[in-house]
């Protein structure tokens, strides 16, 4: 499998075989790291990490993965780059493409990372946009394969706000990999119908399926994976908190949900999670709006069925695989 020189912008651009190759390479690199085997085959190369949206897991994953591969990194935070402000995305891409061997972008519109890739002439990796989060999906697939022993045919339910990057990415992933996805949410939080149709068409060819439902009882029954994400993003106004809590509370992942899914089901979350009030934001908003947990209860988050920290670790191994494969290390 030769992915050298490829961008990694969304999984719609990759075949099922290429996606599975990245999952398997991630597992190999994880095994080697645990055994202390050096994989610094990209010494002398450098990558730029553009973060218009800050992140703990994504930044650490890219920096540690790059270091393990022997590469240097330059981190550009929201104040450290003129991209889209004093300098166009195209011009930024052409400058960075001459200085670096690869570019990561985490930010807003998918169109930005697509334009970076168009002009950079080096591999560009999507660390997250409003529409897609492909590096997270490779990590999630690795985690599922480790815990369940398979990918194809796995039944996933995604609970909560299904309009944005995680639900979109799960639709694409399940369609490509022959998995069965149920999006369980209020109908006002369903994803873009055009993407739903595109994914259903793909799933028809791979043996997968995409189902949308408002019924949290039927939607969570007999599932292998229960997945959720935060309901409210940082910086959104109080009105958004009131609206989401009202509309999405029936889709909280709690013990009853996990019991319906089954004793062998696993719980996943891309983090951070509002599962308690032990953060500044959680404490402030919990007291303001009267909750102890939002999208997932602490009981589930801390349960034996929760694999969220294995999933978080796997971000690093899979990002390493994506960079290594697209830069030609393996």
C-alpha positions as MATLAB code, in Angstrom:
seq = 'XXXXXXXXXXXXXXXXXXXXXXXXXXXXXXXXXXXXXXXXXXXXXXXXXXXXXXXXXXXXXXXXXXXXXXXXXXXXXXXXXXXXXXXXXXXXXXXXXXXXXXXXXXXXXXXXXXXXXXXXXXXXXXXXXXXXXXXXXXXXXXXXXXXXXXXXXXXXXXXXXXXXXXXXXXXXXXXXXXXXXXXXXXXXXXXXXXXXXXXXXXXXXXXXXXXXXXXXXXXXXXXXXXXXXXXXXXXXXXXXXXXXXXXXXXXXXXXXXXXXXXXXXXXXXXXXXXXXXXXXXXXXXXXXXXXXXXXXXXXXXXXXXXXXXXXXXXXXXXXXXXXXXXXXXX';
ca = [
       0.000    0.000    0.000;
       1.676    3.203   -1.159;
       0.203    6.386    0.319;
       3.312    8.541   -0.069;
       2.485   12.120   -0.974;
      -1.231   11.763   -0.178;
      -3.185   14.345    1.814;
      -5.360   13.141    4.697;
      -8.365   15.465    4.649;
     -11.430   13.226    4.978;
     -12.094    9.500    4.786;
     -14.296    9.975    1.731;
     -10.972   10.293   -0.139;
      -9.772    6.842    0.990;
     -10.784    3.304    0.065;
     -11.761    0.735    2.714;
      -8.505   -1.086    2.022;
      -6.453    2.080    2.573;
      -8.309    2.834    5.810;
      -7.734   -0.697    7.087;
      -4.063   -0.422    6.150;
      -3.736    2.699    8.314;
      -5.439    0.910   11.223;
      -3.080   -2.062   10.892;
      -0.016    0.182   10.575;
      -1.165    2.019   13.717;
      -1.323   -1.298   15.571;
       2.187   -2.209   14.381;
       3.601    1.157   15.446;
       1.863    0.882   18.818;
       3.404   -2.564   19.335;
       6.853   -1.243   18.439;
       6.536    1.711   20.819;
       5.531   -0.587   23.674;
       8.588   -2.757   22.909;
      10.910    0.255   22.733;
      11.677   -0.220   19.036;
      12.796    3.031   17.395;
      10.947    4.089   14.231;
      12.764    7.383   13.594;
      12.872    6.875    9.826;
      11.997   10.486    9.047;
      14.999   12.186   10.639;
      15.758   15.493    8.985;
      12.124   16.184    8.109;
       9.974   18.892    9.725;
       6.233   19.454   10.017;
       4.121   22.546   10.707;
       1.189   22.244   13.107;
      -1.439   24.953   12.523;
      -3.989   25.202   15.343;
      -6.717   27.767   14.812;
      -8.619   25.700   17.398;
      -6.522   24.631   20.375;
      -6.443   21.026   21.563;
      -4.757   18.837   24.157;
      -4.939   15.400   22.508;
      -4.397   16.473   18.895;
      -1.390   18.661   19.628;
       0.267   16.139   21.927;
      -0.443   13.308   19.497;
       1.140   15.111   16.547;
       4.153   16.329   18.537;
       4.944   12.979   20.170;
       4.303   11.057   16.954;
       6.542   13.405   14.961;
       9.285   13.132   17.598;
       9.081    9.323   17.533;
       9.491    9.430   13.750;
      12.548   11.673   14.122;
      10.913   14.870   12.868;
      10.970   18.425   14.138;
       7.728   20.345   14.744;
       6.730   24.006   14.636;
       3.499   24.815   16.479;
       1.456   27.759   15.200;
      -1.341   28.730   17.583;
      -4.231   31.090   16.733;
      -1.944   34.086   17.326;
       1.150   32.573   15.754;
       0.059   32.588   12.122;
      -1.311   35.160    9.687;
      -3.242   32.503    7.778;
      -6.424   33.982    6.385;
      -5.738   37.357    8.068;
      -2.769   39.205    6.593;
      -1.883   36.337    4.266;
      -4.181   34.207    2.156;
      -4.462   30.481    2.745;
      -2.975   29.837   -0.699;
       0.075   32.041   -0.021;
       0.565   30.519    3.436;
       0.434   27.049    1.930;
       3.032   27.886   -0.710;
       5.392   29.366    1.892;
       5.047   26.549    4.434;
       5.216   23.925    1.690;
       8.733   25.130    0.865;
       9.882   25.014    4.492;
       8.160   21.893    5.799;
       7.638   18.311    4.681;
       4.057   18.147    5.942;
       1.379   20.445    7.380;
      -1.330   19.733    9.954;
      -4.370   22.004   10.172;
      -6.950   22.114   12.973;
      -9.572   24.789   12.662;
     -12.882   25.751   11.154;
     -14.172   25.258    7.607;
     -13.203   22.128    5.680;
     -12.602   24.438    2.713;
      -9.540   25.863    4.499;
      -7.727   22.559    4.842;
      -8.729   21.654    1.278;
      -7.229   24.915    0.004;
      -4.051   24.363    2.023;
      -3.684   20.971    0.398;
      -4.320   22.382   -3.064;
      -1.376   24.798   -2.834;
       1.108   23.284   -0.355;
       2.684   20.581   -2.565;
       3.410   18.531    0.593;
       1.020   16.233    2.510;
      -1.610   18.099    4.525;
      -3.391   16.401    7.445;
      -6.767   17.391    8.854;
      -6.541   17.593   12.656;
     -10.221   18.656   12.824;
     -12.583   20.917   10.923;
     -16.231   21.786   11.448;
     -17.180   19.079    8.969;
     -14.757   16.169    9.533;
     -12.353   14.662   12.088;
     -10.587   11.854   10.181;
      -7.597   11.293   12.504;
     -10.031   10.610   15.355;
     -11.764    7.976   13.263;
      -8.616    5.949   12.620;
      -7.988    5.987   16.382;
     -11.566    4.901   17.027;
     -11.311    2.056   14.530;
      -8.073    0.857   16.131;
      -9.746    0.939   19.549;
     -12.767   -0.997   18.276;
     -10.567   -3.627   16.655;
      -8.531   -3.993   19.871;
     -11.615   -4.323   22.075;
     -14.034   -6.216   19.830;
     -11.638   -8.057   17.522;
     -13.316   -6.862   14.337;
     -14.456   -3.795   12.411;
     -16.805   -4.968    9.656;
     -20.344   -5.534   10.889;
     -19.873   -3.676   14.181;
     -23.033   -1.868   15.344;
     -22.442    1.714   16.528;
     -24.908    4.189   18.016;
     -23.948    7.859   18.080;
     -25.932    9.816   20.696;
     -26.482   13.577   20.790;
     -25.829   16.416   18.363;
     -25.413   14.741   14.970;
     -24.914   17.854   12.829;
     -21.152   18.264   12.854;
     -17.740   16.659   12.424;
     -18.032   13.571   14.640;
     -21.397   12.378   13.368;
     -20.345   13.174    9.787;
     -17.119   11.247   10.258;
     -18.926    8.280   11.782;
     -21.310    8.143    8.825;
     -18.435    8.100    6.359;
     -16.437    5.565    8.384;
     -19.285    3.108    8.892;
     -20.307    3.407    5.244;
     -16.767    2.755    4.031;
     -16.032   -0.094    6.456;
     -19.282   -2.045    6.259;
     -20.387   -1.080    9.770;
     -23.898   -0.310   11.010;
     -24.427    3.206   12.364;
     -27.464    4.544   14.170;
     -27.586    8.307   14.712;
     -29.839    8.827   17.719;
     -30.922   12.422   18.250;
     -33.634   15.048   18.112;
     -34.655   15.487   14.457;
     -33.481   19.104   14.573;
     -29.957   17.800   15.169;
     -29.783   15.366   12.246;
     -26.900   15.723    9.737;
     -26.904   17.177    6.241;
     -29.290   15.098    4.068;
     -26.916   15.150    1.090;
     -24.113   13.568    3.127;
     -26.567   11.052    4.578;
     -27.571    9.996    1.058;
     -23.945    9.795   -0.078;
     -23.048    7.591    2.870;
     -26.092    5.372    2.417;
     -25.092    4.843   -1.222;
     -21.573    3.837   -0.137;
     -22.916    1.583    2.621;
     -25.122   -0.247    0.129;
     -21.947   -1.436   -1.608;
     -19.999   -2.424    1.529;
     -22.714   -4.151    3.534;
     -23.025   -1.329    6.051;
     -26.024    0.799    6.974;
     -26.948    4.291    8.177;
     -30.077    4.760   10.318;
     -31.460    7.974   11.818;
     -33.859    7.809   14.761;
     -35.293    9.985   17.502;
     -36.066    6.949   19.680;
     -33.357    6.556   22.359;
     -34.760    3.192   23.477;
     -34.872    1.450   20.111;
     -31.783    3.302   18.874;
     -29.496    1.981   21.608;
     -30.694   -1.619   21.761;
     -28.096   -4.360   21.162;
     -25.236   -2.119   20.036;
     -21.509   -2.943   20.137;
     -20.362    0.674   20.554;
     -22.079    3.600   22.260;
     -20.503    6.911   21.233;
     -21.146   10.515   22.169;
     -19.539   13.954   22.072;
     -20.023   17.268   23.864;
     -23.321   19.044   23.255;
     -21.956   22.582   23.579;
     -18.645   23.910   22.289;
     -16.448   26.367   24.157;
     -17.506   29.998   23.718;
     -21.125   29.338   22.768;
     -23.686   31.614   24.469;
     -25.930   30.655   27.378;
     -28.845   30.317   24.970;
     -27.076   27.376   23.325;
     -26.650   25.624   26.687;
     -30.359   26.041   27.490;
     -31.400   24.795   24.054;
     -29.076   21.772   23.940;
     -29.863   20.633   27.484;
     -33.584   20.829   26.683;
     -33.362   19.058   23.332;
     -30.599   16.511   23.945;
     -31.170   15.346   27.537;
     -33.126   12.280   26.312;
     -29.927   11.229   24.499;
     -27.578   11.267   27.488;
     -25.474    8.116   27.793;
     -26.292    6.629   31.194;
     -26.463    3.185   32.775;
     -29.860    2.473   31.239;
     -28.438    3.126   27.771;
     -25.460    0.836   28.372;
     -27.749   -1.867   29.756;
     -29.861   -1.727   26.586;
     -26.736   -1.897   24.445;
     -25.567   -4.990   26.294;
     -22.919   -6.066   28.790;
     -20.270   -6.471   26.077;
     -20.830   -2.993   24.579;
     -18.089   -0.407   24.924;
     -18.471    3.307   25.579;
     -16.401    5.786   23.535;
     -15.977    9.572   23.565;
     -13.442   11.743   21.709;
     -12.970   13.967   24.829;
     -13.088   16.279   26.665;
     -16.331   15.204   28.343;
     -18.787   16.866   30.712;
     -19.162   13.785   32.922;
     -18.763   15.623   36.250;
     -18.269   19.115   37.684;
     -14.515   18.891   38.288;
     -13.549   21.472   35.658;
     -13.987   25.240   35.793;
     -16.485   25.251   32.932;
     -18.275   22.156   34.190;
     -18.654   23.592   37.693;
     -19.779   27.008   36.430;
     -22.309   25.680   33.929;
     -23.487   22.872   36.201;
     -24.374   25.347   38.918;
     -25.896   27.740   36.376;
     -28.073   25.201   34.591;
     -28.562   22.575   37.293;
     -26.793   19.462   35.984;
     -24.179   17.054   37.339;
     -23.280   15.622   33.936;
     -24.284   16.313   30.350;
     -23.696   13.934   27.448;
     -22.502   11.048   29.661;
     -22.870   10.270   33.342;
     -19.824    9.785   35.525;
     -21.045    6.266   36.290;
     -20.666    5.273   32.631;
     -17.511    7.315   32.007;
     -15.696    5.579   34.868;
     -17.160    2.119   34.222;
     -15.390   -0.974   32.939;
     -17.238   -0.553   29.645;
     -15.577    2.827   29.065;
     -12.518    2.722   26.804;
     -12.057    6.484   26.453;
      -8.452    6.597   27.641;
      -7.334    3.725   25.415;
      -9.026    5.659   22.619;
      -7.198    8.866   23.592;
      -3.823    7.104   23.610;
      -4.537    5.625   20.209;
      -4.738    9.129   18.733;
      -0.942    9.276   18.945;
      -0.325    5.860   17.382;
      -2.725    6.457   14.506;
      -1.493    9.972   13.782;
       2.007    8.504   13.672;
       0.796    5.964   11.122;
      -0.884    8.642    8.988;
       2.250   10.830    8.911;
       4.567    7.872    8.355;
       2.507    6.473    5.497;
       1.979    9.774    3.674;
       5.632   10.798    4.086;
       6.880    7.432    2.835;
       8.463    6.012    5.998;
       6.715    2.655    5.534;
];
